[in-house]
PDB file of C-alpha atoms and ligand atoms in Angstrom:
ATOM      1  CA  UNK A   1     -50.469 -64.862 -32.607  1.00  0.00           C
ATOM      2  CA  UNK A   2     -53.741 -63.770 -34.244  1.00  0.00           C
ATOM      3  CA  UNK A   3     -55.645 -65.891 -31.692  1.00  0.00           C
ATOM      4  CA  UNK A   4     -53.949 -64.094 -28.781  1.00  0.00           C
ATOM      5  CA  UNK A   5     -55.971 -61.684 -26.639  1.00  0.00           C
ATOM      6  CA  UNK A   6     -55.977 -57.891 -26.800  1.00  0.00           C
ATOM      7  CA  UNK A   7     -54.828 -56.303 -23.514  1.00  0.00           C
ATOM      8  CA  UNK A   8     -56.923 -53.364 -22.348  1.00  0.00           C
ATOM      9  CA  UNK A   9     -56.363 -51.382 -19.161  1.00  0.00           C
ATOM     10  CA  UNK A  10     -57.484 -48.399 -17.142  1.00  0.00           C
ATOM     11  CA  UNK A  11     -57.178 -47.118 -13.587  1.00  0.00           C
ATOM     12  CA  UNK A  12     -60.590 -48.681 -12.963  1.00  0.00           C
ATOM     13  CA  UNK A  13     -63.917 -49.368 -14.620  1.00  0.00           C
ATOM     14  CA  UNK A  14     -63.726 -46.457 -17.091  1.00  0.00           C
ATOM     15  CA  UNK A  15     -61.894 -48.447 -19.754  1.00  0.00           C
ATOM     16  CA  UNK A  16     -64.932 -50.732 -19.933  1.00  0.00           C
ATOM     17  CA  UNK A  17     -66.504 -47.973 -22.067  1.00  0.00           C
ATOM     18  CA  UNK A  18     -63.730 -48.719 -24.579  1.00  0.00           C
ATOM     19  CA  UNK A  19     -63.841 -52.485 -23.966  1.00  0.00           C
ATOM     20  CA  UNK A  20     -67.552 -52.661 -24.916  1.00  0.00           C
ATOM     21  CA  UNK A  21     -66.891 -50.871 -28.232  1.00  0.00           C
ATOM     22  CA  UNK A  22     -63.942 -53.149 -29.020  1.00  0.00           C
ATOM     23  CA  UNK A  23     -66.045 -56.244 -28.303  1.00  0.00           C
ATOM     24  CA  UNK A  24     -68.870 -54.824 -30.433  1.00  0.00           C
ATOM     25  CA  UNK A  25     -66.577 -53.938 -33.344  1.00  0.00           C
ATOM     26  CA  UNK A  26     -64.357 -57.060 -33.131  1.00  0.00           C
ATOM     27  CA  UNK A  27     -66.584 -59.889 -31.845  1.00  0.00           C
ATOM     28  CA  UNK A  28     -64.069 -62.658 -32.574  1.00  0.00           C
ATOM     29  CA  UNK A  29     -61.307 -61.053 -30.491  1.00  0.00           C
ATOM     30  CA  UNK A  30     -60.488 -62.242 -26.971  1.00  0.00           C
ATOM     31  CA  UNK A  31     -59.549 -59.634 -24.379  1.00  0.00           C
ATOM     32  CA  UNK A  32     -57.771 -59.295 -21.056  1.00  0.00           C
ATOM     33  CA  UNK A  33     -58.963 -56.252 -19.132  1.00  0.00           C
ATOM     34  CA  UNK A  34     -57.012 -54.870 -16.164  1.00  0.00           C
ATOM     35  CA  UNK A  35     -58.566 -52.354 -13.736  1.00  0.00           C
ATOM     36  CA  UNK A  36     -55.933 -50.857 -11.427  1.00  0.00           C
ATOM     37  CA  UNK A  37     -58.486 -50.092  -8.747  1.00  0.00           C
ATOM     38  CA  UNK A  38     -55.836 -50.166  -6.025  1.00  0.00           C
ATOM     39  CA  UNK A  39     -54.651 -46.830  -7.449  1.00  0.00           C
ATOM     40  CA  UNK A  40     -57.774 -45.236  -8.934  1.00  0.00           C
ATOM     41  CA  UNK A  41     -58.053 -42.325  -9.595  1.00  0.00           C
ATOM     42  CA  UNK A  42     -54.892 -41.790 -11.636  1.00  0.00           C
ATOM     43  CA  UNK A  43     -55.946 -38.232 -12.528  1.00  0.00           C
ATOM     44  CA  UNK A  44     -54.311 -36.452  -9.619  1.00  0.00           C
ATOM     45  CA  UNK A  45     -51.246 -38.688  -9.308  1.00  0.00           C
ATOM     46  CA  UNK A  46     -47.749 -37.784 -10.505  1.00  0.00           C
ATOM     47  CA  UNK A  47     -46.553 -38.796 -13.949  1.00  0.00           C
ATOM     48  CA  UNK A  48     -43.836 -40.979 -12.393  1.00  0.00           C
ATOM     49  CA  UNK A  49     -46.357 -42.940 -10.328  1.00  0.00           C
ATOM     50  CA  UNK A  50     -48.728 -43.437 -13.272  1.00  0.00           C
ATOM     51  CA  UNK A  51     -45.868 -44.574 -15.511  1.00  0.00           C
ATOM     52  CA  UNK A  52     -44.754 -47.116 -12.908  1.00  0.00           C
ATOM     53  CA  UNK A  53     -48.276 -48.579 -12.647  1.00  0.00           C
ATOM     54  CA  UNK A  54     -48.766 -48.651 -16.413  1.00  0.00           C
ATOM     55  CA  UNK A  55     -45.453 -50.387 -17.064  1.00  0.00           C
ATOM     56  CA  UNK A  56     -46.271 -53.071 -14.474  1.00  0.00           C
ATOM     57  CA  UNK A  57     -49.727 -53.640 -15.990  1.00  0.00           C
ATOM     58  CA  UNK A  58     -48.284 -53.850 -19.493  1.00  0.00           C
ATOM     59  CA  UNK A  59     -45.650 -56.374 -18.263  1.00  0.00           C
ATOM     60  CA  UNK A  60     -48.528 -58.455 -16.939  1.00  0.00           C
ATOM     61  CA  UNK A  61     -50.479 -58.250 -20.212  1.00  0.00           C
ATOM     62  CA  UNK A  62     -47.391 -59.103 -22.264  1.00  0.00           C
ATOM     63  CA  UNK A  63     -46.628 -62.057 -19.975  1.00  0.00           C
ATOM     64  CA  UNK A  64     -50.212 -63.240 -20.601  1.00  0.00           C
ATOM     65  CA  UNK A  65     -49.417 -63.263 -24.336  1.00  0.00           C
ATOM     66  CA  UNK A  66     -51.417 -60.231 -25.486  1.00  0.00           C
ATOM     67  CA  UNK A  67     -50.862 -59.296 -29.142  1.00  0.00           C
ATOM     68  CA  UNK A  68     -51.730 -55.612 -28.724  1.00  0.00           C
ATOM     69  CA  UNK A  69     -52.438 -53.208 -25.879  1.00  0.00           C
ATOM     70  CA  UNK A  70     -55.077 -50.502 -25.639  1.00  0.00           C
ATOM     71  CA  UNK A  71     -54.414 -47.932 -22.931  1.00  0.00           C
ATOM     72  CA  UNK A  72     -58.118 -47.274 -22.311  1.00  0.00           C
ATOM     73  CA  UNK A  73     -57.385 -44.266 -20.153  1.00  0.00           C
ATOM     74  CA  UNK A  74     -56.701 -40.703 -21.287  1.00  0.00           C
ATOM     75  CA  UNK A  75     -54.708 -39.969 -18.142  1.00  0.00           C
ATOM     76  CA  UNK A  76     -52.416 -42.985 -18.526  1.00  0.00           C
ATOM     77  CA  UNK A  77     -52.020 -42.300 -22.245  1.00  0.00           C
ATOM     78  CA  UNK A  78     -51.062 -38.698 -21.539  1.00  0.00           C
ATOM     79  CA  UNK A  79     -48.068 -39.652 -19.427  1.00  0.00           C
ATOM     80  CA  UNK A  80     -47.202 -43.281 -20.186  1.00  0.00           C
ATOM     81  CA  UNK A  81     -47.843 -43.982 -23.867  1.00  0.00           C
ATOM     82  CA  UNK A  82     -44.316 -43.162 -25.015  1.00  0.00           C
ATOM     83  CA  UNK A  83     -42.550 -45.075 -22.195  1.00  0.00           C
ATOM     84  CA  UNK A  84     -44.802 -48.071 -22.930  1.00  0.00           C
ATOM     85  CA  UNK A  85     -43.996 -47.995 -26.644  1.00  0.00           C
ATOM     86  CA  UNK A  86     -40.296 -47.772 -25.851  1.00  0.00           C
ATOM     87  CA  UNK A  87     -40.453 -50.732 -23.453  1.00  0.00           C
ATOM     88  CA  UNK A  88     -42.530 -52.921 -25.798  1.00  0.00           C
ATOM     89  CA  UNK A  89     -41.547 -51.900 -29.343  1.00  0.00           C
ATOM     90  CA  UNK A  90     -42.735 -55.268 -30.699  1.00  0.00           C
ATOM     91  CA  UNK A  91     -46.422 -54.619 -29.832  1.00  0.00           C
ATOM     92  CA  UNK A  92     -49.007 -52.246 -31.250  1.00  0.00           C
ATOM     93  CA  UNK A  93     -49.909 -49.968 -28.312  1.00  0.00           C
ATOM     94  CA  UNK A  94     -52.880 -47.654 -28.784  1.00  0.00           C
ATOM     95  CA  UNK A  95     -53.764 -44.807 -26.465  1.00  0.00           C
ATOM     96  CA  UNK A  96     -56.637 -42.403 -25.960  1.00  0.00           C
ATOM     97  CA  UNK A  97     -56.686 -38.660 -26.105  1.00  0.00           C
ATOM     98  CA  UNK A  98     -59.608 -36.238 -25.869  1.00  0.00           C
ATOM     99  CA  UNK A  99     -61.427 -36.041 -29.228  1.00  0.00           C
ATOM    100  CA  UNK A 100     -60.654 -32.358 -29.778  1.00  0.00           C
ATOM    101  CA  UNK A 101     -60.237 -32.609 -33.556  1.00  0.00           C
ATOM    102  CA  UNK A 102     -63.737 -34.030 -34.266  1.00  0.00           C
ATOM    103  CA  UNK A 103     -65.185 -31.472 -31.843  1.00  0.00           C
ATOM    104  CA  UNK A 104     -63.504 -28.612 -33.728  1.00  0.00           C
ATOM    105  CA  UNK A 105     -65.007 -29.924 -36.977  1.00  0.00           C
ATOM    106  CA  UNK A 106     -68.459 -30.181 -35.401  1.00  0.00           C
ATOM    107  CA  UNK A 107     -68.822 -26.951 -33.433  1.00  0.00           C
ATOM    108  CA  UNK A 108     -70.926 -24.137 -34.856  1.00  0.00           C
ATOM    109  CA  UNK A 109     -70.628 -21.802 -31.904  1.00  0.00           C
ATOM    110  CA  UNK A 110     -66.828 -21.990 -32.042  1.00  0.00           C
ATOM    111  CA  UNK A 111     -66.689 -23.045 -28.391  1.00  0.00           C
ATOM    112  CA  UNK A 112     -65.751 -26.572 -27.396  1.00  0.00           C
ATOM    113  CA  UNK A 113     -65.792 -27.945 -23.859  1.00  0.00           C
ATOM    114  CA  UNK A 114     -63.403 -30.692 -22.751  1.00  0.00           C
ATOM    115  CA  UNK A 115     -63.955 -32.704 -19.562  1.00  0.00           C
ATOM    116  CA  UNK A 116     -60.856 -34.530 -18.291  1.00  0.00           C
ATOM    117  CA  UNK A 117     -58.510 -35.089 -15.357  1.00  0.00           C
ATOM    118  CA  UNK A 118     -55.715 -32.693 -14.338  1.00  0.00           C
ATOM    119  CA  UNK A 119     -53.023 -35.107 -15.577  1.00  0.00           C
ATOM    120  CA  UNK A 120     -54.638 -35.336 -19.017  1.00  0.00           C
ATOM    121  CA  UNK A 121     -54.768 -31.552 -19.402  1.00  0.00           C
ATOM    122  CA  UNK A 122     -51.126 -31.274 -18.314  1.00  0.00           C
ATOM    123  CA  UNK A 123     -49.972 -33.956 -20.762  1.00  0.00           C
ATOM    124  CA  UNK A 124     -47.987 -33.085 -23.882  1.00  0.00           C
ATOM    125  CA  UNK A 125     -50.280 -35.213 -26.050  1.00  0.00           C
ATOM    126  CA  UNK A 126     -53.312 -33.076 -25.243  1.00  0.00           C
ATOM    127  CA  UNK A 127     -51.458 -29.756 -25.475  1.00  0.00           C
ATOM    128  CA  UNK A 128     -50.012 -30.711 -28.863  1.00  0.00           C
ATOM    129  CA  UNK A 129     -53.464 -31.759 -30.180  1.00  0.00           C
ATOM    130  CA  UNK A 130     -55.067 -28.499 -29.055  1.00  0.00           C
ATOM    131  CA  UNK A 131     -52.185 -26.479 -30.524  1.00  0.00           C
ATOM    132  CA  UNK A 132     -52.427 -28.352 -33.834  1.00  0.00           C
ATOM    133  CA  UNK A 133     -56.191 -28.530 -34.305  1.00  0.00           C
ATOM    134  CA  UNK A 134     -58.014 -25.978 -32.164  1.00  0.00           C
ATOM    135  CA  UNK A 135     -56.412 -22.600 -32.851  1.00  0.00           C
ATOM    136  CA  UNK A 136     -59.596 -21.301 -34.520  1.00  0.00           C
ATOM    137  CA  UNK A 137     -61.961 -22.148 -31.643  1.00  0.00           C
ATOM    138  CA  UNK A 138     -62.230 -21.462 -27.928  1.00  0.00           C
ATOM    139  CA  UNK A 139     -61.534 -24.550 -25.825  1.00  0.00           C
ATOM    140  CA  UNK A 140     -62.979 -24.537 -22.302  1.00  0.00           C
ATOM    141  CA  UNK A 141     -61.059 -27.071 -20.210  1.00  0.00           C
ATOM    142  CA  UNK A 142     -63.033 -28.486 -17.319  1.00  0.00           C
ATOM    143  CA  UNK A 143     -61.169 -30.509 -14.728  1.00  0.00           C
ATOM    144  CA  UNK A 144     -63.677 -32.957 -13.235  1.00  0.00           C
ATOM    145  CA  UNK A 145     -62.183 -33.912  -9.871  1.00  0.00           C
ATOM    146  CA  UNK A 146     -64.232 -36.690  -8.285  1.00  0.00           C
ATOM    147  CA  UNK A 147     -66.283 -37.661 -11.350  1.00  0.00           C
ATOM    148  CA  UNK A 148     -64.297 -40.841 -12.030  1.00  0.00           C
ATOM    149  CA  UNK A 149     -64.796 -41.759  -8.352  1.00  0.00           C
ATOM    150  CA  UNK A 150     -68.574 -41.416  -8.715  1.00  0.00           C
ATOM    151  CA  UNK A 151     -68.481 -43.824 -11.655  1.00  0.00           C
ATOM    152  CA  UNK A 152     -66.264 -46.231  -9.673  1.00  0.00           C
ATOM    153  CA  UNK A 153     -68.846 -46.138  -6.888  1.00  0.00           C
ATOM    154  CA  UNK A 154     -71.704 -46.802  -9.339  1.00  0.00           C
ATOM    155  CA  UNK A 155     -73.205 -43.367  -8.636  1.00  0.00           C
ATOM    156  CA  UNK A 156     -74.411 -42.793 -12.213  1.00  0.00           C
ATOM    157  CA  UNK A 157     -77.713 -41.019 -11.642  1.00  0.00           C
ATOM    158  CA  UNK A 158     -79.677 -39.195  -8.989  1.00  0.00           C
ATOM    159  CA  UNK A 159     -79.306 -35.868  -7.184  1.00  0.00           C
ATOM    160  CA  UNK A 160     -75.707 -36.341  -6.015  1.00  0.00           C
ATOM    161  CA  UNK A 161     -74.403 -37.196  -9.478  1.00  0.00           C
ATOM    162  CA  UNK A 162     -76.530 -34.460 -11.117  1.00  0.00           C
ATOM    163  CA  UNK A 163     -75.206 -31.829  -8.707  1.00  0.00           C
ATOM    164  CA  UNK A 164     -71.592 -32.764  -9.507  1.00  0.00           C
ATOM    165  CA  UNK A 165     -72.275 -32.776 -13.245  1.00  0.00           C
ATOM    166  CA  UNK A 166     -74.058 -29.421 -13.094  1.00  0.00           C
ATOM    167  CA  UNK A 167     -71.015 -27.927 -11.374  1.00  0.00           C
ATOM    168  CA  UNK A 168     -68.703 -29.246 -14.102  1.00  0.00           C
ATOM    169  CA  UNK A 169     -71.012 -28.341 -17.002  1.00  0.00           C
ATOM    170  CA  UNK A 170     -71.856 -24.795 -15.902  1.00  0.00           C
ATOM    171  CA  UNK A 171     -68.625 -23.055 -17.071  1.00  0.00           C
ATOM    172  CA  UNK A 172     -68.818 -24.725 -20.501  1.00  0.00           C
ATOM    173  CA  UNK A 173     -72.490 -23.770 -20.911  1.00  0.00           C
ATOM    174  CA  UNK A 174     -71.789 -20.211 -19.761  1.00  0.00           C
ATOM    175  CA  UNK A 175     -69.011 -19.906 -22.354  1.00  0.00           C
ATOM    176  CA  UNK A 176     -71.410 -20.946 -25.146  1.00  0.00           C
ATOM    177  CA  UNK A 177     -70.065 -24.433 -25.870  1.00  0.00           C
ATOM    178  CA  UNK A 178     -72.192 -26.493 -28.266  1.00  0.00           C
ATOM    179  CA  UNK A 179     -69.880 -29.518 -28.267  1.00  0.00           C
ATOM    180  CA  UNK A 180     -68.480 -31.382 -25.255  1.00  0.00           C
ATOM    181  CA  UNK A 181     -65.636 -33.874 -25.414  1.00  0.00           C
ATOM    182  CA  UNK A 182     -65.588 -36.673 -22.835  1.00  0.00           C
ATOM    183  CA  UNK A 183     -61.840 -36.770 -22.199  1.00  0.00           C
ATOM    184  CA  UNK A 184     -61.894 -39.551 -19.623  1.00  0.00           C
ATOM    185  CA  UNK A 185     -63.080 -43.085 -20.257  1.00  0.00           C
ATOM    186  CA  UNK A 186     -65.143 -43.079 -17.056  1.00  0.00           C
ATOM    187  CA  UNK A 187     -67.408 -40.281 -18.290  1.00  0.00           C
ATOM    188  CA  UNK A 188     -69.360 -42.154 -21.027  1.00  0.00           C
ATOM    189  CA  UNK A 189     -71.031 -44.032 -18.175  1.00  0.00           C
ATOM    190  CA  UNK A 190     -72.759 -40.762 -17.210  1.00  0.00           C
ATOM    191  CA  UNK A 191     -73.403 -39.632 -20.795  1.00  0.00           C
ATOM    192  CA  UNK A 192     -77.169 -40.023 -20.409  1.00  0.00           C
ATOM    193  CA  UNK A 193     -77.196 -37.778 -17.330  1.00  0.00           C
ATOM    194  CA  UNK A 194     -74.989 -35.250 -19.150  1.00  0.00           C
ATOM    195  CA  UNK A 195     -77.309 -35.266 -22.189  1.00  0.00           C
ATOM    196  CA  UNK A 196     -80.334 -34.756 -19.970  1.00  0.00           C
ATOM    197  CA  UNK A 197     -78.682 -31.768 -18.261  1.00  0.00           C
ATOM    198  CA  UNK A 198     -77.346 -30.028 -21.393  1.00  0.00           C
ATOM    199  CA  UNK A 199     -80.271 -30.710 -23.732  1.00  0.00           C
ATOM    200  CA  UNK A 200     -80.472 -32.182 -27.222  1.00  0.00           C
ATOM    201  CA  UNK A 201     -78.695 -29.379 -29.098  1.00  0.00           C
ATOM    202  CA  UNK A 202     -75.329 -30.147 -27.439  1.00  0.00           C
ATOM    203  CA  UNK A 203     -73.060 -32.727 -29.108  1.00  0.00           C
ATOM    204  CA  UNK A 204     -71.389 -34.965 -26.514  1.00  0.00           C
ATOM    205  CA  UNK A 205     -68.460 -36.935 -27.912  1.00  0.00           C
ATOM    206  CA  UNK A 206     -67.289 -40.337 -26.684  1.00  0.00           C
ATOM    207  CA  UNK A 207     -64.111 -41.388 -28.559  1.00  0.00           C
ATOM    208  CA  UNK A 208     -64.497 -45.129 -27.871  1.00  0.00           C
ATOM    209  CA  UNK A 209     -66.091 -46.136 -31.221  1.00  0.00           C
ATOM    210  CA  UNK A 210     -63.263 -44.416 -33.128  1.00  0.00           C
ATOM    211  CA  UNK A 211     -60.662 -46.170 -30.971  1.00  0.00           C
ATOM    212  CA  UNK A 212     -62.227 -49.574 -31.663  1.00  0.00           C
ATOM    213  CA  UNK A 213     -62.233 -48.853 -35.386  1.00  0.00           C
ATOM    214  CA  UNK A 214     -58.593 -47.728 -35.275  1.00  0.00           C
ATOM    215  CA  UNK A 215     -57.681 -50.918 -33.391  1.00  0.00           C
ATOM    216  CA  UNK A 216     -59.412 -52.997 -36.082  1.00  0.00           C
ATOM    217  CA  UNK A 217     -57.325 -51.217 -38.759  1.00  0.00           C
ATOM    218  CA  UNK A 218     -54.080 -51.730 -36.835  1.00  0.00           C
ATOM    219  CA  UNK A 219     -54.777 -55.443 -36.300  1.00  0.00           C
ATOM    220  CA  UNK A 220     -55.728 -55.893 -39.957  1.00  0.00           C
ATOM    221  CA  UNK A 221     -52.567 -54.161 -41.168  1.00  0.00           C
ATOM    222  CA  UNK A 222     -50.427 -56.292 -38.830  1.00  0.00           C
ATOM    223  CA  UNK A 223     -52.185 -59.524 -39.903  1.00  0.00           C
ATOM    224  CA  UNK A 224     -53.206 -59.877 -36.260  1.00  0.00           C
ATOM    225  CA  UNK A 225     -56.973 -60.191 -36.596  1.00  0.00           C
ATOM    226  CA  UNK A 226     -58.509 -63.294 -35.011  1.00  0.00           C
ATOM    227  CA  UNK A 227     -60.213 -65.728 -37.404  1.00  0.00           C
ATOM    228  CA  UNK A 228     -63.855 -64.750 -37.826  1.00  0.00           C
ATOM    229  CA  UNK A 229     -64.843 -68.232 -36.573  1.00  0.00           C
ATOM    230  CA  UNK A 230     -62.875 -67.779 -33.298  1.00  0.00           C
ATOM    231  CA  UNK A 231     -64.838 -67.918 -30.039  1.00  0.00           C
ATOM    232  CA  UNK A 232     -63.862 -64.896 -27.976  1.00  0.00           C
ATOM    233  CA  UNK A 233     -62.878 -65.285 -24.334  1.00  0.00           C
ATOM    234  CA  UNK A 234     -62.850 -62.250 -22.024  1.00  0.00           C
ATOM    235  CA  UNK A 235     -60.873 -62.187 -18.794  1.00  0.00           C
ATOM    236  CA  UNK A 236     -60.955 -59.446 -16.177  1.00  0.00           C
ATOM    237  CA  UNK A 237     -58.328 -58.545 -13.592  1.00  0.00           C
ATOM    238  CA  UNK A 238     -58.375 -56.014 -10.774  1.00  0.00           C
ATOM    239  CA  UNK A 239     -55.726 -54.899  -8.287  1.00  0.00           C
ATOM    240  CA  UNK A 240     -58.460 -54.374  -5.656  1.00  0.00           C
ATOM    241  CA  UNK A 241     -61.602 -56.335  -4.745  1.00  0.00           C
ATOM    242  CA  UNK A 242     -62.557 -58.919  -7.437  1.00  0.00           C
ATOM    243  CA  UNK A 243     -66.122 -59.384  -6.209  1.00  0.00           C
ATOM    244  CA  UNK A 244     -66.894 -55.667  -6.239  1.00  0.00           C
ATOM    245  CA  UNK A 245     -65.334 -55.479  -9.704  1.00  0.00           C
ATOM    246  CA  UNK A 246     -67.493 -58.366 -10.975  1.00  0.00           C
ATOM    247  CA  UNK A 247     -70.580 -56.467  -9.841  1.00  0.00           C
ATOM    248  CA  UNK A 248     -69.374 -53.284 -11.558  1.00  0.00           C
ATOM    249  CA  UNK A 249     -68.695 -55.133 -14.839  1.00  0.00           C
ATOM    250  CA  UNK A 250     -72.207 -56.622 -14.739  1.00  0.00           C
ATOM    251  CA  UNK A 251     -73.768 -53.252 -13.932  1.00  0.00           C
ATOM    252  CA  UNK A 252     -71.834 -51.187 -16.494  1.00  0.00           C
ATOM    253  CA  UNK A 253     -71.483 -53.478 -19.506  1.00  0.00           C
ATOM    254  CA  UNK A 254     -73.768 -56.381 -18.682  1.00  0.00           C
ATOM    255  CA  UNK A 255     -70.967 -58.978 -18.814  1.00  0.00           C
ATOM    256  CA  UNK A 256     -70.971 -61.732 -16.222  1.00  0.00           C
ATOM    257  CA  UNK A 257     -67.423 -62.438 -15.097  1.00  0.00           C
ATOM    258  CA  UNK A 258     -65.344 -63.862 -12.359  1.00  0.00           C
ATOM    259  CA  UNK A 259     -62.406 -61.503 -12.218  1.00  0.00           C
ATOM    260  CA  UNK A 260     -58.938 -62.418 -11.054  1.00  0.00           C
ATOM    261  CA  UNK A 261     -56.974 -60.552  -8.410  1.00  0.00           C
ATOM    262  CA  UNK A 262     -53.664 -58.859  -9.102  1.00  0.00           C
ATOM    263  CA  UNK A 263     -51.512 -57.737  -6.232  1.00  0.00           C
ATOM    264  CA  UNK A 264     -48.823 -55.062  -6.217  1.00  0.00           C
ATOM    265  CA  UNK A 265     -45.398 -55.695  -4.739  1.00  0.00           C
ATOM    266  CA  UNK A 266     -42.531 -53.231  -5.054  1.00  0.00           C
ATOM    267  CA  UNK A 267     -41.661 -54.001  -8.671  1.00  0.00           C
ATOM    268  CA  UNK A 268     -43.876 -56.561 -10.331  1.00  0.00           C
ATOM    269  CA  UNK A 269     -47.590 -57.075 -10.373  1.00  0.00           C
ATOM    270  CA  UNK A 270     -48.418 -60.596  -9.236  1.00  0.00           C
ATOM    271  CA  UNK A 271     -51.384 -62.700 -10.173  1.00  0.00           C
ATOM    272  CA  UNK A 272     -52.950 -64.441  -7.205  1.00  0.00           C
ATOM    273  CA  UNK A 273     -54.160 -68.003  -7.309  1.00  0.00           C
ATOM    274  CA  UNK A 274     -56.614 -67.084  -4.595  1.00  0.00           C
ATOM    275  CA  UNK A 275     -57.787 -63.921  -2.859  1.00  0.00           C
ATOM    276  CA  UNK A 276     -55.260 -62.198  -0.560  1.00  0.00           C
ATOM    277  CA  UNK A 277     -55.547 -62.999   3.138  1.00  0.00           C
TER     278      UNK A 277
HETATM  279  N1  LIG B   1     -60.389 -43.289 -16.957  1.00  0.00           N
HETATM  280  C1  LIG B   1     -59.301 -42.380 -16.790  1.00  0.00           C
HETATM  281  C2  LIG B   1     -59.136 -41.489 -18.031  1.00  0.00           C
HETATM  282  O1  LIG B   1     -59.576 -41.825 -19.106  1.00  0.00           O
HETATM  283  C3  LIG B   1     -59.232 -41.473 -15.600  1.00  0.00           C
HETATM  284  C4  LIG B   1     -59.737 -41.791 -14.289  1.00  0.00           C
HETATM  285  C5  LIG B   1     -58.720 -41.572 -13.209  1.00  0.00           C
HETATM  286  O2  LIG B   1     -58.471 -40.419 -12.809  1.00  0.00           O
HETATM  287  O3  LIG B   1     -58.172 -42.577 -12.794  1.00  0.00           O
HETATM  288  O4  LIG B   1     -58.533 -40.449 -17.938  1.00  0.00           O
END
């Protein structure tokens, strides 16, 4: 079991920002990464739809023998983490939520900005975290419609991306935020552009390193860590175009891969031996 892969998924390429931290922190671990690009973005879909997609992806990862699952998507975690844990009680399943607590500890101005999708802000997980940890600060919630799509399209710099970011950042800057939480796993891929636009005095938080560290702890406690001598193997799956996904993986995290296609049928998610005709 300890030699089994870790399953990681997202609506698209965003979860690769978590994948790269996991691979960095746990170099002996193999991974299976699923990008549900047939349905990206998840952020403005209904909870029922997102849960259906997440359960099908998790079925796939479990059928591939994964020993743990990381829901590398704040939106999916917000609505599907509990249903996933109920369906697969035998597996450690980790989710992501916006890093509000560290931001509250860090802020000096008492104003924290959070960038996320509508579904994440509506989720109980986020609301409970804000209620529990952020009562003493002002939290400016910024819905970033279209930002995940820019990252999917590889539009990570230049005037178009800057204009969108400026629109999203303006209300947080106007409110006096000195700390910004990236509450969507797509956004770390534009962190350099964000830093350039907000200047060096703003803290911009990407939760991925903390998630990788938490995963390491969970695997250690469950005696699930791969042997340190193991040679890691990384496999990538997409529910859309495998060639476009291969290019995105190379561009975003520098990994060369030959991804495998997954196709949706009513009910299960099927793995294709060859590309769909
Ligand atoms: N990467 C996803 C997240 O962390 C969201 C992108 C989407 O809307 O699909 O929330």
